[in-house]
XYZ file of C-alpha atoms in Angstrom:
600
model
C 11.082 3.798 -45.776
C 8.053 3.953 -48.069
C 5.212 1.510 -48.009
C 4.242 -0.743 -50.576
C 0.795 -1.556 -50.456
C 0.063 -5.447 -50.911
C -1.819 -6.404 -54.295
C -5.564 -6.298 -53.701
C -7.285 -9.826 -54.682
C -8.724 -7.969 -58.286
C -5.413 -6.961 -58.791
C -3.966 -10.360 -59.282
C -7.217 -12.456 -59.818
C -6.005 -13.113 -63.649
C -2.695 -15.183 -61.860
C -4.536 -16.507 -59.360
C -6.973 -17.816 -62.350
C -4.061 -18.892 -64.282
C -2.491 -21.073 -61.728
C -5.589 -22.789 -60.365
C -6.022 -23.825 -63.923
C -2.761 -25.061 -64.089
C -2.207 -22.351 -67.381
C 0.898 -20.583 -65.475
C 3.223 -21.924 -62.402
C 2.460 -21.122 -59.007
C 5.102 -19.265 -56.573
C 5.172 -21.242 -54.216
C 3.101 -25.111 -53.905
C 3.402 -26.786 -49.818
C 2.884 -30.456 -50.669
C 0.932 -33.382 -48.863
C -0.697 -31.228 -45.665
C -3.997 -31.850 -43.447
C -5.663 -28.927 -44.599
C -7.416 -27.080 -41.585
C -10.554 -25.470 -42.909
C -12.025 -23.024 -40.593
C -14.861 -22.622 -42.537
C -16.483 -25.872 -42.489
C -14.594 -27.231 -39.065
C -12.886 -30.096 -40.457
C -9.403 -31.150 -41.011
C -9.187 -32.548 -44.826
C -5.741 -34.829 -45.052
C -3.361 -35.043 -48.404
C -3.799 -31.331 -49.558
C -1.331 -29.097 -51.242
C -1.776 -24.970 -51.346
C -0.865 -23.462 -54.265
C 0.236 -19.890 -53.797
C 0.643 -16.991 -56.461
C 1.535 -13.119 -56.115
C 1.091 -13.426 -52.294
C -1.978 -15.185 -52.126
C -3.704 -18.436 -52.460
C -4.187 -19.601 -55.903
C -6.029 -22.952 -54.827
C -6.430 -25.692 -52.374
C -6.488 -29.241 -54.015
C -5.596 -32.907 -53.540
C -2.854 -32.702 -55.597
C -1.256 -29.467 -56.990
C 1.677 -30.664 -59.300
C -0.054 -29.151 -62.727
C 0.951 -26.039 -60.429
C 4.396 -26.578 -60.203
C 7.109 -25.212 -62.656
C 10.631 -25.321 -62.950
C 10.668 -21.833 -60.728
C 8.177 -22.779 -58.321
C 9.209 -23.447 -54.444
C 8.140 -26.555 -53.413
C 7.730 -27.007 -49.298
C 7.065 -30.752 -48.092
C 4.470 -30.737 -45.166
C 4.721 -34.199 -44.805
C 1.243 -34.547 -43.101
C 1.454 -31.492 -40.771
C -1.443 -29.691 -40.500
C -1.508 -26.147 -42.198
C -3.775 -23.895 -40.771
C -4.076 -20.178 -41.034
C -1.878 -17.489 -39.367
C -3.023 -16.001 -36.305
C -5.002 -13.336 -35.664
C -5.215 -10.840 -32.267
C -8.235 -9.650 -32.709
C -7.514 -7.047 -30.127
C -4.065 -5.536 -28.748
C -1.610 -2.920 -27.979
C 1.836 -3.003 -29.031
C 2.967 -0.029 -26.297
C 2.088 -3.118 -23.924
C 5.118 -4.781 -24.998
C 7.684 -2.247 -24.469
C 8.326 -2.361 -27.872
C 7.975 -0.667 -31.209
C 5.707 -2.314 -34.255
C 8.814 -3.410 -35.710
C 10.050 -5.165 -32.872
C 6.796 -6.534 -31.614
C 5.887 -7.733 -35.055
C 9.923 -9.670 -34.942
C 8.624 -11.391 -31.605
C 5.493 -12.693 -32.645
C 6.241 -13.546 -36.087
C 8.188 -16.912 -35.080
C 4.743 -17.850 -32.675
C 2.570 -17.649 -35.617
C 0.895 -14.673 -35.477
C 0.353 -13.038 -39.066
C -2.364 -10.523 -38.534
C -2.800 -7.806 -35.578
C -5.182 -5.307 -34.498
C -3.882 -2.619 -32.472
C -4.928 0.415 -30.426
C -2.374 2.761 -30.229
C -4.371 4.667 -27.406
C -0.877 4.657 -25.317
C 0.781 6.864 -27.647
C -1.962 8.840 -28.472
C -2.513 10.189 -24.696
C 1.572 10.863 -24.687
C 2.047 12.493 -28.583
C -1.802 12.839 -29.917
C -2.357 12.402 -33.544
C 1.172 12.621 -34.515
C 1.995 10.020 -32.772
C -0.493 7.491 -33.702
C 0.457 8.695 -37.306
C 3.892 7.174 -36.490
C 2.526 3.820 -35.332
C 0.694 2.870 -38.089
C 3.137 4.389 -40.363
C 5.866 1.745 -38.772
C 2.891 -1.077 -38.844
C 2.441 -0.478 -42.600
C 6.426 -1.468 -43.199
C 5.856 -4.951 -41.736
C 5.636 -8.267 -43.702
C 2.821 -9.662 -41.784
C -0.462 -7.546 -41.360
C -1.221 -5.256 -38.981
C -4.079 -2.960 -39.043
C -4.428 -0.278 -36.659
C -7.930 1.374 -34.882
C -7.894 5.163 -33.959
C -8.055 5.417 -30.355
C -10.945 6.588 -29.674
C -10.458 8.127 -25.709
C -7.536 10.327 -24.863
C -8.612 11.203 -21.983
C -10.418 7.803 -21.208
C -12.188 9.407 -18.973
C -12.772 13.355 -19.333
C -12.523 15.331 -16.481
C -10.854 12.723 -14.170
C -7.314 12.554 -15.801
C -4.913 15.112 -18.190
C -3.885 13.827 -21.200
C -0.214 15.167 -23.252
C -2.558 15.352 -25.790
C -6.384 14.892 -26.258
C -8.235 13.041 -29.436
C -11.338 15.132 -31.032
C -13.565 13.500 -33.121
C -12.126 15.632 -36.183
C -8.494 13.753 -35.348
C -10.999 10.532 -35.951
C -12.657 11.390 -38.912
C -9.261 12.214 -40.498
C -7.721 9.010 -39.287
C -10.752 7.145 -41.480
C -8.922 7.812 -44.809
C -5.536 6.705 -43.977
C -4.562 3.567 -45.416
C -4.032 1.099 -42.437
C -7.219 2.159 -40.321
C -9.854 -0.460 -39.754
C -12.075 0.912 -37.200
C -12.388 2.803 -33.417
C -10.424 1.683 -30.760
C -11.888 0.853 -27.823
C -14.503 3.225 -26.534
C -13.301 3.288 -22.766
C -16.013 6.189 -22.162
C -18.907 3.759 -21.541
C -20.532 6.127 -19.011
C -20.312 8.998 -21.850
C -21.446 6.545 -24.677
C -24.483 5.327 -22.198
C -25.394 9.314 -21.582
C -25.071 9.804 -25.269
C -22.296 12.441 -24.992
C -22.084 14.100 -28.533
C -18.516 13.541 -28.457
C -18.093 9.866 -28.388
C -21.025 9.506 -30.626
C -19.356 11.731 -33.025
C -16.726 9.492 -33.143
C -18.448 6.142 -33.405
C -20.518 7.984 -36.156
C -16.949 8.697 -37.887
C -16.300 5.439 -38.213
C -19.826 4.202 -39.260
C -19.831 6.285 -41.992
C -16.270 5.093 -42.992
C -17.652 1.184 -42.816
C -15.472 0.320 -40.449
C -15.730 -1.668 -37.205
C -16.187 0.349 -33.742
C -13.914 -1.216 -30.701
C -16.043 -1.901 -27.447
C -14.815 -1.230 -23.818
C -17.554 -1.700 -21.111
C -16.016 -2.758 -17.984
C -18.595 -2.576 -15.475
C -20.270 -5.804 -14.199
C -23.766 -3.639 -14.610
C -25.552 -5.550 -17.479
C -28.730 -2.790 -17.036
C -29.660 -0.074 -18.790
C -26.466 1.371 -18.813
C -25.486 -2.031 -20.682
C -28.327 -1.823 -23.341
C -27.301 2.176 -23.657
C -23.593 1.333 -24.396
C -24.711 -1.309 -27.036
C -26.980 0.972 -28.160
C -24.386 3.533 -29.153
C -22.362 1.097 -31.222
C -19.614 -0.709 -30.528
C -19.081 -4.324 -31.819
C -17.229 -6.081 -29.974
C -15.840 -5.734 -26.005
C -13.166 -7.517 -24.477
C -13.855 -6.314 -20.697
C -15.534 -9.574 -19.753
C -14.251 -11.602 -16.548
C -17.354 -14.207 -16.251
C -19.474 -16.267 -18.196
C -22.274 -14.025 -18.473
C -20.360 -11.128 -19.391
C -19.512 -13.048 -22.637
C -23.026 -14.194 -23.192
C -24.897 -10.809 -22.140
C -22.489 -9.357 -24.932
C -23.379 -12.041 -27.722
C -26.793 -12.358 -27.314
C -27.013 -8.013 -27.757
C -25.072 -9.027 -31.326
C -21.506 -7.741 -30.067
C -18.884 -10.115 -30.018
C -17.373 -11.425 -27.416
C -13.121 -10.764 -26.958
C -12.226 -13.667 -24.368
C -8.569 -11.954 -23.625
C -5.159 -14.240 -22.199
C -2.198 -11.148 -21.553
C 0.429 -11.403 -19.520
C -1.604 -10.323 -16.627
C -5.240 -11.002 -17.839
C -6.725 -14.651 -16.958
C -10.093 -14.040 -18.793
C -10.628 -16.943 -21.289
C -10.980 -19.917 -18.714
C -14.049 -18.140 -17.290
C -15.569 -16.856 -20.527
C -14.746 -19.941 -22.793
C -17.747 -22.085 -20.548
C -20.405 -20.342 -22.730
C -19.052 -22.042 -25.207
C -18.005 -25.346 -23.882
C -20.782 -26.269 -21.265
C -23.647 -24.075 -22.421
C -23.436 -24.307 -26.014
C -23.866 -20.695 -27.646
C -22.518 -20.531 -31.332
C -18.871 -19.984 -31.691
C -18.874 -17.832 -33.913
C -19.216 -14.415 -32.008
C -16.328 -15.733 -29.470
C -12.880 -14.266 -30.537
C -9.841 -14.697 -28.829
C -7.226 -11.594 -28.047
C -4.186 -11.096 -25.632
C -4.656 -6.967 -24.783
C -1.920 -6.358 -23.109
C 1.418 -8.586 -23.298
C 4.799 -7.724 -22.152
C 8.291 -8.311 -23.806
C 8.984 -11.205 -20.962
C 5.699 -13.131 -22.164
C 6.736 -12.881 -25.415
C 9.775 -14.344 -25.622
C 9.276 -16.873 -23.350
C 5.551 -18.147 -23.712
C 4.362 -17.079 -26.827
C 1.483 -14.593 -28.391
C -1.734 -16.129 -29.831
C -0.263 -19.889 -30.026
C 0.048 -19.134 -26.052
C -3.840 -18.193 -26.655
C -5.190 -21.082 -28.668
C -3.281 -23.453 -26.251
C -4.611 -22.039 -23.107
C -8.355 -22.218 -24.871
C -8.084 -25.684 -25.700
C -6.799 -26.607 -22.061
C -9.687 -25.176 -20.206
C -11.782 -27.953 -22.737
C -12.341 -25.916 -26.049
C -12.410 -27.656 -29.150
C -9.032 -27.068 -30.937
C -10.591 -26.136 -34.435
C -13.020 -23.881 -32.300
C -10.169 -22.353 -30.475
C -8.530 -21.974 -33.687
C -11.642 -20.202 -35.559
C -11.381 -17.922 -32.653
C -8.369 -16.851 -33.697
C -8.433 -16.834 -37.298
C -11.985 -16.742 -39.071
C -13.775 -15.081 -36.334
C -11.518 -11.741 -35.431
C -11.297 -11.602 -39.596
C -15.027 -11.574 -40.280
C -15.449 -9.015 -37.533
C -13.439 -6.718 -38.968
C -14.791 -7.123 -42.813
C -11.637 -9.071 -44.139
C -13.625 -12.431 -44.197
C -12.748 -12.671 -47.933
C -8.998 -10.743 -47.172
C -7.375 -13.311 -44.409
C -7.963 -15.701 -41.682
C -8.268 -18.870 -43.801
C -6.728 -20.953 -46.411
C -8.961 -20.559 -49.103
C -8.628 -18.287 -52.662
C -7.758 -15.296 -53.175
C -6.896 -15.033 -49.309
C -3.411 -14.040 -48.491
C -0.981 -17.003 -47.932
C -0.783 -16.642 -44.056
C -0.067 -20.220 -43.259
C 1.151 -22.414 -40.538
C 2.845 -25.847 -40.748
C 2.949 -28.016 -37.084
C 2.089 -30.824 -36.302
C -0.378 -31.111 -33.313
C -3.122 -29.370 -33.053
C -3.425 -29.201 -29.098
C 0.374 -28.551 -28.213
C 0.374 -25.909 -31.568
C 4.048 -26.134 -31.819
C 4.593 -23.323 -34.483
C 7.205 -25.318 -36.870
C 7.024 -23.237 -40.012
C 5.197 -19.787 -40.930
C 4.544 -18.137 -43.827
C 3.393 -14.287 -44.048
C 1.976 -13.134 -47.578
C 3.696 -16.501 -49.458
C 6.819 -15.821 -47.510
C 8.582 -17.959 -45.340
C 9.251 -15.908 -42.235
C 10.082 -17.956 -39.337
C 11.002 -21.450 -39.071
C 11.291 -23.453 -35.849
C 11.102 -20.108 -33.506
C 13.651 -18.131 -35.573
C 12.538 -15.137 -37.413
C 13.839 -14.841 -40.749
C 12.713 -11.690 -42.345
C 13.575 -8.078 -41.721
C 11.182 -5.667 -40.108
C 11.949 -2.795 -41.205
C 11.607 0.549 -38.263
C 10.331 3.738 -38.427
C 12.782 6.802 -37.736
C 11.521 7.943 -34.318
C 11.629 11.866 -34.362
C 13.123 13.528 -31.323
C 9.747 14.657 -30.308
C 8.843 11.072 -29.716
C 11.969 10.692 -27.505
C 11.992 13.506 -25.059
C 8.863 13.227 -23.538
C 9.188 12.995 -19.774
C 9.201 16.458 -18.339
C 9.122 17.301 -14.621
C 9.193 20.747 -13.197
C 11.853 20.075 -10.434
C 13.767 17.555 -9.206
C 12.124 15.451 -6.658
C 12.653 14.708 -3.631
C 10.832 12.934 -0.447
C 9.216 15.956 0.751
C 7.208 15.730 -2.762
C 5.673 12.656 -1.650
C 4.777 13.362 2.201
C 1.044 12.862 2.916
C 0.032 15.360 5.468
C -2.416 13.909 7.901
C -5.746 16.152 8.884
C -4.857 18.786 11.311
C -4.806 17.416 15.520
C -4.930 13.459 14.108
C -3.389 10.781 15.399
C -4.638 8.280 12.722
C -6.291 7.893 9.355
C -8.924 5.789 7.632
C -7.481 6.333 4.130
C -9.108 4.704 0.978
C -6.494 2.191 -0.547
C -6.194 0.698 -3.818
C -6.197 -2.936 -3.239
C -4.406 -4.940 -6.456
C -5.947 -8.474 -7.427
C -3.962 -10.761 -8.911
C -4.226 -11.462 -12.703
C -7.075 -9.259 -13.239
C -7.795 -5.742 -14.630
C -10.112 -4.241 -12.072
C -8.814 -2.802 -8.506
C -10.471 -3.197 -4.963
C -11.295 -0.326 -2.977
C -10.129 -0.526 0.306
C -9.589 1.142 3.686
C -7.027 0.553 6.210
C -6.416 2.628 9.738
C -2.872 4.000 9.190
C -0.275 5.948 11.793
C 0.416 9.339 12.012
C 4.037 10.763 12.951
C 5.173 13.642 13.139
C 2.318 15.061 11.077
C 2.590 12.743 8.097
C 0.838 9.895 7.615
C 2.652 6.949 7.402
C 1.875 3.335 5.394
C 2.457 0.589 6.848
C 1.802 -3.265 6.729
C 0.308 -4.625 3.284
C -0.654 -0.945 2.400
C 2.460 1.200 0.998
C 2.429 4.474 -0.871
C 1.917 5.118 -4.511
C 2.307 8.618 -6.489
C 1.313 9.959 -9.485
C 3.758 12.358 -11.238
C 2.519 14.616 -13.670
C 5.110 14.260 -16.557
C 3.323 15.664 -20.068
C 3.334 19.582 -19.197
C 5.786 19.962 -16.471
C 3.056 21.233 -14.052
C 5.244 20.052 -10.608
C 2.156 17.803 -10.103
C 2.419 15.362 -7.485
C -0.623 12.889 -6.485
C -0.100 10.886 -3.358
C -2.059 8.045 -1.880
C -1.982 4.408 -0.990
C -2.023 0.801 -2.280
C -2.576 -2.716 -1.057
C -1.648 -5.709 -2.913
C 2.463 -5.762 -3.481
C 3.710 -7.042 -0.993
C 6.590 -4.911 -0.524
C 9.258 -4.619 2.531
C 12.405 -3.007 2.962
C 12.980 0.533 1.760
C 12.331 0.303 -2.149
C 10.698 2.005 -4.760
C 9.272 1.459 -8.563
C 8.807 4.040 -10.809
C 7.189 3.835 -14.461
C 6.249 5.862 -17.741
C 3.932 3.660 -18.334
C 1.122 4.269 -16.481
C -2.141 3.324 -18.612
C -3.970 5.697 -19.739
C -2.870 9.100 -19.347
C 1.031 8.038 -18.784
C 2.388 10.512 -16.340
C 4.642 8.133 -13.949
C 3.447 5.727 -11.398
C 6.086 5.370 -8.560
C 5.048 2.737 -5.428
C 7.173 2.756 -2.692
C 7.805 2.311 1.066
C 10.256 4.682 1.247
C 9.420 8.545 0.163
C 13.529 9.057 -0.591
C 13.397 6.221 -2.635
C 9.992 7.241 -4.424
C 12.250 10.410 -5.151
C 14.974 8.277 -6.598
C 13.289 6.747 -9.130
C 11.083 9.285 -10.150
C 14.405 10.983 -11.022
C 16.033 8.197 -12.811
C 13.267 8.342 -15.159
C 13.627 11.657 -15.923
C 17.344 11.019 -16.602
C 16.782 8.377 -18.972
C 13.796 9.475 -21.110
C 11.309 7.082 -19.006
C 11.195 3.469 -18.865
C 11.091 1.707 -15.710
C 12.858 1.435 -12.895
C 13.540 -0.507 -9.129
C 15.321 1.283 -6.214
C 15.950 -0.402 -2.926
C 18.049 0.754 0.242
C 19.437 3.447 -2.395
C 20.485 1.760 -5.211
C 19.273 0.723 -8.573
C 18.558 -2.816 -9.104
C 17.042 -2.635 -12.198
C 15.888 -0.376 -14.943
C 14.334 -1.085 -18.230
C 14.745 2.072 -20.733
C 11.565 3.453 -22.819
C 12.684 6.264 -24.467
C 9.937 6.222 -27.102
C 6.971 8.253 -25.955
C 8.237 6.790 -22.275
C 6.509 3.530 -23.380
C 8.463 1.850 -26.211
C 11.741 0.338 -26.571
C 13.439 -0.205 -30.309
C 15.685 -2.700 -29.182
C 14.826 -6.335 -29.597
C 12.685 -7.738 -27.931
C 15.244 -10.629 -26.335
C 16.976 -7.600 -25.107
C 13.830 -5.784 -23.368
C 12.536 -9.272 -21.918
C 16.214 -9.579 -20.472
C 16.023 -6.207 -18.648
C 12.324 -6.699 -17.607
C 13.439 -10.290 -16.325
C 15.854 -8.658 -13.727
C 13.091 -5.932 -12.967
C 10.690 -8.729 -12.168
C 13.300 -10.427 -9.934
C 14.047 -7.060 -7.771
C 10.364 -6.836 -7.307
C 10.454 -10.633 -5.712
C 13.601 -9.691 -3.861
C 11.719 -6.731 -2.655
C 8.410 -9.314 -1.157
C 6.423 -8.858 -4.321
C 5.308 -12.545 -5.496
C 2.308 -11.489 -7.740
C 2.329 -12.873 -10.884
C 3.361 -10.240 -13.527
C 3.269 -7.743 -10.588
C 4.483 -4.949 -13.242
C 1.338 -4.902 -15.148
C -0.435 -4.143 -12.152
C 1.343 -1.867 -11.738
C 0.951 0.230 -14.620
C -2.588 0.041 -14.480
C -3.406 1.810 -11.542
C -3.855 4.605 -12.632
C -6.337 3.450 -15.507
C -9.466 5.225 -14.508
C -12.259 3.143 -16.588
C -11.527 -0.179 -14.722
C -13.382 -0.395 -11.446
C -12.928 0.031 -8.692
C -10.355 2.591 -7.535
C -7.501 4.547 -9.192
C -5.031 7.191 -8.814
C -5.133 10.535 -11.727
C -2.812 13.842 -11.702
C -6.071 14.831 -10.584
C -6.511 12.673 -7.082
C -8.070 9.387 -6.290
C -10.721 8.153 -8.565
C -13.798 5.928 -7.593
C -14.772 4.192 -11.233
C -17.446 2.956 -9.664
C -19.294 5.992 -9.529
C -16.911 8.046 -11.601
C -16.222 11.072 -9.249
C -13.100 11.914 -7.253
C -13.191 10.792 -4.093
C -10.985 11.890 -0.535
C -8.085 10.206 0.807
C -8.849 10.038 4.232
C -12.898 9.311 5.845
C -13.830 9.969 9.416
C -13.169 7.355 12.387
C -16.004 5.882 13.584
């Protein structure tokens, strides 16, 4: 399907003219509405919005000289209308789902705008396949812009990519259509060591005017700090504390307070805001990474705003955060993010403004979802066959692939572990004194094994080592494609036969995800795009991820949103430790590290 690009505001200004005069009839006209203006904080009651050619036309007290015998008339009756949602920052790959069906699961929860990093693809198919997201993203009726990842690898020399970015893949990526800036820079030692590569690529998109994406997750404020903001990027959204988000604003970045399914960061960001009084303006509110589950049950950015206001944010601030604030950042002050003229009609109709139920939304003029029911098609991309064979293993596995041999004449171990905390991004890095039998050295306890399975080349790679956190008993195993950055396969187990089991099934299926216990599948959620994406609905993919989520309790795990932790542990720019194709990872000093140290 081709795209049609939406009318630029000087391409219908004469209409837009025409009906705030009253001289022609407006499209559409929603009558007798507390207008939310997120540009002078206020709420402004007994309002009508007069809409033309997809965009606003006007915002008056009364708006009947607009009306015509063709125009659509929508009652508010004294609901507030304030602008569609923005995520500020995002990726879709998160929710097991393709732009079409992610933009179908948000639509109804009032999200209208989107900025995503398609980094997950782009470490699995390169170029092409970030080509093929925003291609998808352009077909949508609400707006979603993409940023060209920036890092694939995330972090050179400690992880193999399918594919790698260059900074000429960036520069090309400037002149497509859709592209409004750099994904996140992950590389923040390489940025803060000026590393001609990532500055070629923030210089890319400097040139191009567009926006660069931060990524500095380190709690080092320094000169490693001043370095990164040095280099460029705008914004970050790596922040767990209140003075992460006001070291960030006061060096002119903005701060990206993030709620996921798995991320808790707002409630201990927002206080710069709410107790020590910095300016809103540079505070922006995002969700990074949200499954398919969270979706459909709790919501996108409404589930945002909501959760802001609870922890004592002002709702019209929380709601600037999400509209006003992620559009200035991005240039489109004057394009979206508020009902005013010549902005595109991206409105919402409900009426509280704590509670945000999302009643009625409308996407470029268009009513699209009313009352949590999409009604508008989004229309998919057809998915080549090189974006749906993409999990390749040399062999078929078995347990013996996932022994750890134990140092030669031991009895026991001091391995490094990587310890999982709840609701957070970063890891802890752990030790524990583990058993050796026969040789091999066994988990036990708290501590089980995990293993990293090179699936991009077909190398036979197999990385072993241990993690804390899961709370896993029985013989079981989970295996996943998705395994941010690189995406080989994650598999955590107690059981090596089981590890084996599902590393299989995986291969069987084209990736996805997938729970083994005492040898049999209890659940398994398919991703055959890239190994990441499903292009069924998103009802559908919650469904299956609900019964993988149950296993996993069955199984001891009672973490909430265990699975994202899980796919993260092999992401090797969040402190502290990690697992690559290429060993275990210390991302606190960036250098591979061994499994096992000496006894004392």
């Amino acid at each position: 399907m081709e795209h049609k690009a939406f009318p630029a505001w000087p391409d219908v200004a004469a209409r837009l003219i025409a009906v705030a005069t009253g001289r022609e009839a407006a499209d559409l006209v929603i009558k007798g509405g507390a207008w939310v203006n997120v540009h002078s904080r206020e709420v402004l009651p007994g309002h009508d919005i007069a809409i033309a050619a997809g965009r606003i036309a006007c915002v008056v007290p009364d708006a009947s000289y607009c009306i015509g015998p063709e125009t659509e008339v929508v009652e508010a009756r004294g609901r507030y209308m304030i602008p569609g949602l923005c995520d500020g920052h995002m990726h879709i790959e998160s929710g097991m789902l393709t732009p079409a069906e992610f933009a179908r699961a948000v639509i109804p929860h009032g999200t209208t705008t989107m900025f995503t990093d398609p980094h997950e693809i782009a470490n699995v198919l390169g170029l092409a396949g970030v080509r093929m997201m925003h291609d998808e993203a352009l077909l949508q009726p609400i707006n979603i812009f993409t940023q060209m990842p920036s890092c694939a690898p995330s972090a050179p020399g400690l992880e193999t990519t399918g594919y790698e970015i260059s900074a000429e893949d960036v520069a090309e990526a400037m002149g497509w259509p859709g592209i409004i800036g750099l994904g996140e820079m992950m590389n923040f030692p390489g940025v803060a060591a000026a590393d001609p590569k990532m500055l070629a690529e923030i210089a890319a998109t400097q040139r191009a005017g567009k926006t660069v994406g931060g990524h500095y997750a380190s709690p080092d404020l320094g000169p490693d700090f001043a370095g990164y903001v040095a280099g460029g990027p705008a914004d970050d959204h790596e922040g767990t504390c209140e003075a992460d988000a006001i070291a960030r604003v006061r060096q002119g970045m903005r701060s990206m307070m993030r709620l996921g399914s798995a991320w808790y960061d707002v409630e201990t960001q927002i206080t710069a805001v709410t107790e020590k009084g910095l300016d809103p303006r540079n505070f922006i509110l995002c969700t990074d990474d949200c499954h398919s589950g969270t979706l459909v049950h709790d919501g996108h950015m409404n589930r945002v705003v909501r959760h802001a206001i609870a922890c004592g944010c002002d709702p019209l601030v929380a709601l600037q955060m999400a509209t006003i604030n992620t559009a200035t950042h991005f240039g489109l002050e004057r394009e979206l993010g508020s009902l005013t003229p010549g902005r595109r009609a991206d409105v919402i109709l409900t009426s509280d403004l704590t509670t945000l139920p999302i009643e009625q939304v409308f996407a470029r003029g268009q009513l699209v979802a009313e009352n949590g029911v999409c009604l508008v098609d989004c229309p998919h991309y057809d998915w080549p066959d090189t974006a749906r064979n993409t999990v390749h293993l040399r062999h078929e596995l078995s347990g013996r692939d996932f022994e750890i041999a134990a140092p030669e004449g031991a009895n026991a171990v001091r391995a490094n572990v990587i310890g999982v905390i709840e609701n957070q991004a970063p890891t802890k890095a752990l030790k524990a004194d583990l058993p050796v039998r026969d040789g091999l050295v066994e988990a036990e306890g708290e501590v089980c094994q995990i293993a990293l399975v090179e699936r991009h080349r077909a190398t036979g790679g197999v990385t072993n080592a241990f993690v804390s956190g899961f709370g896993y008993v029985g013989r079981m195993a989970m295996a996943s494609t998705v395994a941010h950055d690189s995406h080989h396969m994650i598999v955590v187990g107690t059981d090596r036969d089981q590890m084996a089991l599902a590393a299989n099934r995986l291969a069987e299926v084209g990736g996805g995800i997938t729970l083994f216990r005492e040898g049999e599948e209890q659940a398994l959620v398919e991703l055959p795009i890239a190994g990441l994406m499903s292009d069924a609905p998103a009802s559908e993919v919650a469904e299956k991820a609900a019964v993988l989520m149950q296993a996993m309790q069955d199984c001891g795990c009672t973490l909430n949103n265990a699975y994202m932790q899980h796919s993260l542990l092999a992401l090797v720019v969040i402190p502290e430790l990690r697992i690559s194709d290429l060993g275990l990872i210390d991302v606190r000093t960036f250098q591979k590290i061994d499994l096992f140290e000496p006894l004392s």
